[in-house]
Tab-separated table of C-alpha atoms and ligand atoms in Angstrom:
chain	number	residue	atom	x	y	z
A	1	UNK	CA	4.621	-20.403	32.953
A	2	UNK	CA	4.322	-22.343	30.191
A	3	UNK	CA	7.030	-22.694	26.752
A	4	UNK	CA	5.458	-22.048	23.067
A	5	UNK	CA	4.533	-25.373	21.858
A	6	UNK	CA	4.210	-25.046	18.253
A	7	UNK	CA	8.027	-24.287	17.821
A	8	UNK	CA	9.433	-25.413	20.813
A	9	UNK	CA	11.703	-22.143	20.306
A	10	UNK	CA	11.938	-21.758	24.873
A	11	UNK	CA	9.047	-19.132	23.783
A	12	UNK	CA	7.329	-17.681	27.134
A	13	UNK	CA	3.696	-17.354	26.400
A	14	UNK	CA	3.329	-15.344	29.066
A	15	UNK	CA	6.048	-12.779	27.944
A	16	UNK	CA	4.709	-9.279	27.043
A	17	UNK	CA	6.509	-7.498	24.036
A	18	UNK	CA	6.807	-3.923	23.929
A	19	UNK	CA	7.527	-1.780	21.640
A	20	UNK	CA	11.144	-1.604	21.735
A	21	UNK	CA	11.378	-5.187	22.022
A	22	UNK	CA	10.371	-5.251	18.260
A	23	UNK	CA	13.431	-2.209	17.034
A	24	UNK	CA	16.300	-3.058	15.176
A	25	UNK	CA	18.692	-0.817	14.066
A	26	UNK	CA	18.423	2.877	13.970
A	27	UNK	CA	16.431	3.964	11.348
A	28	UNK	CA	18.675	5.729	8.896
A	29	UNK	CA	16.579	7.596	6.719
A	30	UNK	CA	16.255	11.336	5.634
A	31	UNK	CA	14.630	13.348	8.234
A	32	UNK	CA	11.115	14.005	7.563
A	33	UNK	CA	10.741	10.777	5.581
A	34	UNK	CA	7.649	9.147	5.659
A	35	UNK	CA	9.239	5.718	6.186
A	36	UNK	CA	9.101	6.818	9.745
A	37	UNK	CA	5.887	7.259	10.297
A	38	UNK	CA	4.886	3.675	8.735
A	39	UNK	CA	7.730	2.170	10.535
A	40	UNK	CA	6.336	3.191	13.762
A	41	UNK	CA	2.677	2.505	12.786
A	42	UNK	CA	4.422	-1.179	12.045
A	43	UNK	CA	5.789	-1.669	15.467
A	44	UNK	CA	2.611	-0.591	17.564
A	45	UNK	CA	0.493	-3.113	15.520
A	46	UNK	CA	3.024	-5.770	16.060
A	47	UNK	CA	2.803	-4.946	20.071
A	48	UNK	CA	-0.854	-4.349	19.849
A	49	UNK	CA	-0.945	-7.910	18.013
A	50	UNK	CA	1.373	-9.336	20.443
A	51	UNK	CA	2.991	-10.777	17.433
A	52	UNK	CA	5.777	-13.047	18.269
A	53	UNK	CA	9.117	-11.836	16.859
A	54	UNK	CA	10.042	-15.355	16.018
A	55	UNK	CA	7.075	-15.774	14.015
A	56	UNK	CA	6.790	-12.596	11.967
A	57	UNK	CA	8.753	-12.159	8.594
A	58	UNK	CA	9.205	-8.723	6.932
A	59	UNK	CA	10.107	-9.521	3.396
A	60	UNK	CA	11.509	-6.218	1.217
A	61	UNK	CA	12.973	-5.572	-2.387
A	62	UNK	CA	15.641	-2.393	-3.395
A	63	UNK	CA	14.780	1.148	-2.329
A	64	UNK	CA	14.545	3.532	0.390
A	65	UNK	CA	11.770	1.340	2.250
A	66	UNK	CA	13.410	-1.724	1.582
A	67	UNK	CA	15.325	-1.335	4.303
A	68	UNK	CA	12.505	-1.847	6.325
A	69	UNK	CA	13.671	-5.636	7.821
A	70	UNK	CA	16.821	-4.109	9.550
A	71	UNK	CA	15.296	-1.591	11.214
A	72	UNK	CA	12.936	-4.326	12.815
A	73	UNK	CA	13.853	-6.934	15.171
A	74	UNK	CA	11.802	-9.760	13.879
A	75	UNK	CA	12.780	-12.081	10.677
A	76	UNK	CA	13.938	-10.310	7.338
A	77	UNK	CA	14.355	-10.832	4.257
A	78	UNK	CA	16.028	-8.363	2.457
A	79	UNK	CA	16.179	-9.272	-1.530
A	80	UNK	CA	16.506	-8.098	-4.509
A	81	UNK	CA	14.785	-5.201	-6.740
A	82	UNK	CA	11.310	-6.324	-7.522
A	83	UNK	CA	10.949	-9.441	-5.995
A	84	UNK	CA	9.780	-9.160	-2.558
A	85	UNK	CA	6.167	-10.519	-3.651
A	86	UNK	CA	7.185	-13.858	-4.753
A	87	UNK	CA	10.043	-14.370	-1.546
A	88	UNK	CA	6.941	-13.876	0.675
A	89	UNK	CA	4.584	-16.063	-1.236
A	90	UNK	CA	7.639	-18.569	-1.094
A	91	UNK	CA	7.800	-18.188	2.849
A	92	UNK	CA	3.714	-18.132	3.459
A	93	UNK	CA	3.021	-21.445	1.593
A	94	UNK	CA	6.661	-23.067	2.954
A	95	UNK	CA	5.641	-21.874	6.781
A	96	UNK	CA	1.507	-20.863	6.675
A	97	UNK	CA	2.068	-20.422	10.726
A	98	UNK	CA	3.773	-17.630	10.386
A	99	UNK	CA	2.663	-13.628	9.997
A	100	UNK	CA	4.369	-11.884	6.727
A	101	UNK	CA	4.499	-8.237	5.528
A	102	UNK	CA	6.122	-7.267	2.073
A	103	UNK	CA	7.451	-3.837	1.750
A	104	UNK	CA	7.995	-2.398	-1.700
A	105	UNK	CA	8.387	1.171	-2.762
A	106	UNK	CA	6.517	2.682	-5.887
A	107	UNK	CA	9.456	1.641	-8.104
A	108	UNK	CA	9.958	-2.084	-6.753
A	109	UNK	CA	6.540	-2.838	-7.081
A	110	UNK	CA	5.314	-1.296	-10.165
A	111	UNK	CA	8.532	-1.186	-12.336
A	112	UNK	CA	10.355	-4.334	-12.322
A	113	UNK	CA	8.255	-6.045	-9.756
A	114	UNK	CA	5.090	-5.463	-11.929
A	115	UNK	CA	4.697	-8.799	-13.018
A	116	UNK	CA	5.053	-10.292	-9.296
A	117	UNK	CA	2.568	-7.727	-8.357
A	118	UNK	CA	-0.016	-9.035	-10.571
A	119	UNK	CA	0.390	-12.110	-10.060
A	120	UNK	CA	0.732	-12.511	-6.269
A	121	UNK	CA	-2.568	-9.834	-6.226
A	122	UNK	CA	-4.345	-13.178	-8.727
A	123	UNK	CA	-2.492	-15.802	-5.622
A	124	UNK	CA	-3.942	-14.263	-2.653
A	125	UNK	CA	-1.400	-15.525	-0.171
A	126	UNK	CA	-2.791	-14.327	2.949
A	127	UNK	CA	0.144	-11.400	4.141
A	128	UNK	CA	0.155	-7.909	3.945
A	129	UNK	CA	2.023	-5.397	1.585
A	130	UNK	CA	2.940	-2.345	2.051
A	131	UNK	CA	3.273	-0.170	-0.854
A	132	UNK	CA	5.449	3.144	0.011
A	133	UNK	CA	4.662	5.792	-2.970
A	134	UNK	CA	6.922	8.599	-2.946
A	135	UNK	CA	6.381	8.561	-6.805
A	136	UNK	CA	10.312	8.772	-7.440
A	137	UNK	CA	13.472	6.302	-7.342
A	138	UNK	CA	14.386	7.707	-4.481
A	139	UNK	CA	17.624	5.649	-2.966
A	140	UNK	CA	19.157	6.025	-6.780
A	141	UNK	CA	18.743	9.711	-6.278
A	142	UNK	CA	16.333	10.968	-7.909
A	143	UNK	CA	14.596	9.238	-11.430
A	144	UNK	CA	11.242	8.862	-12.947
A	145	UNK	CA	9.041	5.938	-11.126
A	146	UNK	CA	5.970	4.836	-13.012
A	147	UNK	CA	4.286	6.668	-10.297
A	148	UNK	CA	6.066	10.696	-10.907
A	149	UNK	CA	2.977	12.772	-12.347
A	150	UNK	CA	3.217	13.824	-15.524
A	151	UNK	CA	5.375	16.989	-16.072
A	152	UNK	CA	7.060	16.538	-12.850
A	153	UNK	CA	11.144	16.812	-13.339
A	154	UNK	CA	13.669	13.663	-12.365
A	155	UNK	CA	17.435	13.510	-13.291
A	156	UNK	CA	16.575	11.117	-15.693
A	157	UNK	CA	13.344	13.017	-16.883
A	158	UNK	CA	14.506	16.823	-16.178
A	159	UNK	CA	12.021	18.126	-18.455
A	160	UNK	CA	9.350	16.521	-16.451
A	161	UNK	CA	8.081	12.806	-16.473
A	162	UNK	CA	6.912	12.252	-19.955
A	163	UNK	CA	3.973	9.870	-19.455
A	164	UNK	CA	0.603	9.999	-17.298
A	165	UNK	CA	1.399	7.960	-13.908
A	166	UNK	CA	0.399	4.965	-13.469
A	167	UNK	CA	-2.741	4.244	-11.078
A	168	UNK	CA	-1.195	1.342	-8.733
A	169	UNK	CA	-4.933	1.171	-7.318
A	170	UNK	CA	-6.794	0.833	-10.314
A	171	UNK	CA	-4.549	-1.428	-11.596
A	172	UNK	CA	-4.914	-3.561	-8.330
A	173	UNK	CA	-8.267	-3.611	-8.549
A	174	UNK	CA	-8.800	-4.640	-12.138
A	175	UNK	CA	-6.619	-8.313	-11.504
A	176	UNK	CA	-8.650	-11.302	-10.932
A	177	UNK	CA	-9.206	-12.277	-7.175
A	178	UNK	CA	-8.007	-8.709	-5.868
A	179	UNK	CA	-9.579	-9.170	-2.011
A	180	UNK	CA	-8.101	-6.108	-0.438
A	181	UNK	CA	-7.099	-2.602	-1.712
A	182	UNK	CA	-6.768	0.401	0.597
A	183	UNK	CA	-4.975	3.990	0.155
A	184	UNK	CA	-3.084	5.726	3.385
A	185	UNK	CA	-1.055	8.760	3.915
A	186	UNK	CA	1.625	8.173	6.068
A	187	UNK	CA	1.684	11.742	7.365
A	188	UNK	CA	-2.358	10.561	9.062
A	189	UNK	CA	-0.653	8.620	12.087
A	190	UNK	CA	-4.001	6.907	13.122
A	191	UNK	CA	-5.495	6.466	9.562
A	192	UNK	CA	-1.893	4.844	8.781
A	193	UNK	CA	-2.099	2.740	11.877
A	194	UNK	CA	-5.714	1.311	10.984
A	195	UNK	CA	-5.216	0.695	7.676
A	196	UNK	CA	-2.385	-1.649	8.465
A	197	UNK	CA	-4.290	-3.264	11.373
A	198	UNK	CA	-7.447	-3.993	8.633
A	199	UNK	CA	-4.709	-4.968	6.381
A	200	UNK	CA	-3.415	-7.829	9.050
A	201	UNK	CA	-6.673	-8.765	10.086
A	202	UNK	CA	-7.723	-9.760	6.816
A	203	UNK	CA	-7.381	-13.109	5.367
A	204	UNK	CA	-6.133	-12.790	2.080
A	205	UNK	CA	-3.470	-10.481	0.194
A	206	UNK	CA	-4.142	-7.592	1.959
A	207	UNK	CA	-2.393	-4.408	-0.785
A	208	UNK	CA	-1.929	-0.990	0.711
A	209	UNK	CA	-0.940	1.921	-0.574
A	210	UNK	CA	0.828	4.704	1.242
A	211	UNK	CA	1.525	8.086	0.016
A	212	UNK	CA	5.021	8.369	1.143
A	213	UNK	CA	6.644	12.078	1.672
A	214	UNK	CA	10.069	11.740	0.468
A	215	UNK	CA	11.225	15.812	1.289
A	216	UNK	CA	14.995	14.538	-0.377
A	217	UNK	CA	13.069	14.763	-3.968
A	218	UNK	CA	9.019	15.031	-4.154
A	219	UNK	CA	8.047	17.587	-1.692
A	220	UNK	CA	5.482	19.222	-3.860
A	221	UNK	CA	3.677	15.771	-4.509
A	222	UNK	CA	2.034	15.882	-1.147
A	223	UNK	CA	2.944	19.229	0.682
A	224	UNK	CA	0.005	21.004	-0.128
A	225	UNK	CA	-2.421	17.855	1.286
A	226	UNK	CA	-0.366	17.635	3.884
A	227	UNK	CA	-1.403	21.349	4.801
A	228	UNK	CA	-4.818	21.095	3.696
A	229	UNK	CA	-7.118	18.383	4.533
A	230	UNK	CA	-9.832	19.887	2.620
A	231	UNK	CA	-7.651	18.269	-0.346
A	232	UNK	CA	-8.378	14.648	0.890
A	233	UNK	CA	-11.282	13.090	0.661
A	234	UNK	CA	-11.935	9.683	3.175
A	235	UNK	CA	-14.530	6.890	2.040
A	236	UNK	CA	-16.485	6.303	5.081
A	237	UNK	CA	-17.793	2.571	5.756
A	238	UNK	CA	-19.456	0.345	8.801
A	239	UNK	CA	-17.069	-2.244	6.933
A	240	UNK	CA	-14.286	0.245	6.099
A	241	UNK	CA	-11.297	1.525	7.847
A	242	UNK	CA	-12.304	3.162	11.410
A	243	UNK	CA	-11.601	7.531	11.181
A	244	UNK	CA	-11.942	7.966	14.770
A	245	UNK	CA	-11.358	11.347	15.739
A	246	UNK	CA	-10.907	12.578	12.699
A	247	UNK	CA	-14.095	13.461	11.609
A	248	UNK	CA	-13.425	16.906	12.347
A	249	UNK	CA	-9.892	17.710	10.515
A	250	UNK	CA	-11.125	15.810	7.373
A	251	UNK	CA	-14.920	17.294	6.407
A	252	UNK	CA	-15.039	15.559	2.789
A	253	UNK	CA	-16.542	12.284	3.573
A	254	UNK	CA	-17.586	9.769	0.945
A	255	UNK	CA	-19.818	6.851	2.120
A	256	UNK	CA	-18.938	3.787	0.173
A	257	UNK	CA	-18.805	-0.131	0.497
A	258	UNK	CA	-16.013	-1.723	0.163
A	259	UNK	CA	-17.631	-4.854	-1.282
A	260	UNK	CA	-18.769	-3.083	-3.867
A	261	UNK	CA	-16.201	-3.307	-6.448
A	262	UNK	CA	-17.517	-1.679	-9.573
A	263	UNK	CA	-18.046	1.497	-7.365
A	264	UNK	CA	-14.629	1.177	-5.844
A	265	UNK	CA	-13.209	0.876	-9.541
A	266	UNK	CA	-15.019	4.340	-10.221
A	267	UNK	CA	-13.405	5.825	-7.188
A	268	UNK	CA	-9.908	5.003	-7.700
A	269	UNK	CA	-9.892	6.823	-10.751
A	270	UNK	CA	-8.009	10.512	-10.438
A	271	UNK	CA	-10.460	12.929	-9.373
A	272	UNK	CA	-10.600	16.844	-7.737
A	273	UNK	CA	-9.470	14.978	-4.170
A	274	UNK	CA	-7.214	12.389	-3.192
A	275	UNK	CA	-9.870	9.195	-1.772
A	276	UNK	CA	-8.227	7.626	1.662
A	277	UNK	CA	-9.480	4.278	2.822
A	278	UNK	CA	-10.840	1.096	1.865
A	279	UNK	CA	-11.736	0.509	-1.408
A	280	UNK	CA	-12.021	-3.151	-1.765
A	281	UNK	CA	-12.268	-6.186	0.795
A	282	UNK	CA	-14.008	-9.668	-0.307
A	283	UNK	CA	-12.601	-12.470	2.211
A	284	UNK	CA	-14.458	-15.393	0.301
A	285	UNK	CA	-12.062	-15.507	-2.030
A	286	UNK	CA	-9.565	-18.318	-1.299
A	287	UNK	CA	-5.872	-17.599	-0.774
A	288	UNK	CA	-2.703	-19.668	-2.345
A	289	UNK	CA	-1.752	-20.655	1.144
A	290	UNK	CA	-5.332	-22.722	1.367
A	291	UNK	CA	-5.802	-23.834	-1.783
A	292	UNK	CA	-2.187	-24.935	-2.375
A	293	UNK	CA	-0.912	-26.223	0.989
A	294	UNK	CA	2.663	-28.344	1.094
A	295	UNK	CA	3.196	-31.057	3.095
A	296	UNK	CA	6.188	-30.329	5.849
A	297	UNK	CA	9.230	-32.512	5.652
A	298	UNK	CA	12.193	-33.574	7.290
A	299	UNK	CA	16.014	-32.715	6.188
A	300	UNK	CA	15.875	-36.574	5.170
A	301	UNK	CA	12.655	-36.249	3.338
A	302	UNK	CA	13.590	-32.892	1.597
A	303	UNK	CA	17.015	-34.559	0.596
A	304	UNK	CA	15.379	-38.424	-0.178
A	305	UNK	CA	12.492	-36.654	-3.042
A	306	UNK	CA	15.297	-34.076	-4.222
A	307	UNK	CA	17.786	-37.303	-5.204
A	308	UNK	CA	14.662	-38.920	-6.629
A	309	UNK	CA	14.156	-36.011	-8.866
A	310	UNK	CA	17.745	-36.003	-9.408
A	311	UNK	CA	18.104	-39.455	-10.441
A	312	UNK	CA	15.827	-39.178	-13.171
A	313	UNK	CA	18.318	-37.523	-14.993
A	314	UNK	CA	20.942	-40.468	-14.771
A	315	UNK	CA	22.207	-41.880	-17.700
B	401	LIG	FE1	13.023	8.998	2.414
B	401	LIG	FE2	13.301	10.255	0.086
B	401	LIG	FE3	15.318	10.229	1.840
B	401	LIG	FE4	14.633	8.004	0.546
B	401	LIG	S1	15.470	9.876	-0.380
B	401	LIG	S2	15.093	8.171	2.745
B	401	LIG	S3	12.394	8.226	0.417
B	401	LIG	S4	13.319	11.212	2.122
């Protein structure tokens, strides 16, 4: 047996992690909620990865989902509203070596974490983020999200939401040096599961969205898909995100390339189905964590340049 050498952490390579050995604390959302689903589609990638708990960050903002990094037993981070994006981008250039997810909800990420979300798409730190839409503030109880469909009632909006939702894919895929967009539902366990996976395995900033049941607040945004697959529609690919098996639930099937981006533009915009799968993947385009790599230091080092910087300010 031999002890991981990168850390020296007393690591055994040889160890095998389970499932379990990845759960944290009991998962304390509503029952039903789609944060289940995704949470469980988390930890089999992370034992189908073998990912070492030591070495795998889960970074999260405010909201229902945020809560994601307790429920796991790896590292967390959990911040404050909005800001996931840049804490991970701060850990992946700080420690490259390690593996790190973001997990927003429609109201962290496209509210007050807008800006971050643009920008970190224009970065490309190579991690994964997980957007879970449930098109409502849901841990607030209940208020308009950028993401609530026109017409549809909030406590802050109880006449309906006032303004046409915004389109967190389209947006993604208009910023400069988007390399990975993808849509899931988290109530298609296996779709779920390999969008994530393609999400990992890609080297960039890998954005997914997941249509997140929340049955506390916005049952009627995605009961009636939920009951009829004839209301999806999946974009089918070589290069795209593996429907195994599924072929025969979901008959609408849309072939399309995800390198091609002006056709992935046209299909993120509304139409008579909701389009599952890969819209977008371009790997040539260099990530922040490449381009803009910082030198590791020492405690001494660290505290030597910060009195430096310090001491230019002595008078
Ligand atoms: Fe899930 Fe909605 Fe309950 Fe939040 S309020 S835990 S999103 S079902």
């Amino acid at each position: 047996m031999t002890e991981c050498s990168l850390l020296g952490c007393g690591q055994d390579e040889d160890q095998y992690y389970s499932m379990q050995d990845y759960e944290g604390a009991i998962a304390r959302w509503c029952p039903g909620c789609g944060d289940h689903a995704v949470l469980t589609a988390v930890e089999k990638l992370l034992e189908a990865e073998q990912l070492v708990p030591e070495k795998t960050v889960f970074v999260s903002g405010i909201g229902c989902s945020s809560r994601f990094p307790h429920y796991l037993k790896t590292y967390g981070f959990h911040g404050l509203h909005g800001r996931a994006l840049p804490v991970a981008t701060g850990v992946k250039l700080r420690r490259p070596d390690l593996h790190v997810f973001a997990v927003m909800g429609d109201g962290d990420c496209t509210s007050i974490g807008a800006a971050h979300w643009i920008h970190t798409t224009r970065y490309n730190p190579n991690m994964v983020a997980l957007m879970l839409d449930n098109g409502v503030y849901g841990l607030t109880k209940n208020q308009t999200s950028p993401t609530t469909p026109v017409g549809y009632p909030s406590n802050t909006q109880p006449r309906g939401a006032i303004l046409n939702a915004m389109n967190p894919i389209s947006a993604t895929l208009g910023v400069t040096n988007a390399s990975f967009v993808a849509q899931t539902g988290d109530w298609i366990p296996d779709h779920l599961y390999e969008t994530i996976a393609a999400g990992f395995r890609h080297k960039g900033f890998a954005f997914i969205r997941i249509l997140q049941r929340c049955p506390q607040y916005t049952t009627p945004l995605f009961d009636e898909a939920v009951r009829n697959p004839d209301l999806l529609e999946f974009m089918v690919h070589p290069n795209g995100i593996p429907m195994d098996g599924l072929e025969e639930i979901y008959k609408h099937q849309l072939p399309h390339d995800p390198s091609d981006l002006n056709n992935a533009r046209c299909l993120a915009e509304p139409d008579e189905r909701i389009r599952i799968g890969l819209f977008y993947r371009n790997e040539a385009i260099p990530c922040l964590d490449e381009v803009r790599q910082l030198p590791l230091r020492t405690a001494e080092e660290k505290i030597e340049l910060l009195n430096a910087e310090l001491d230019k300010y002595a008078v």
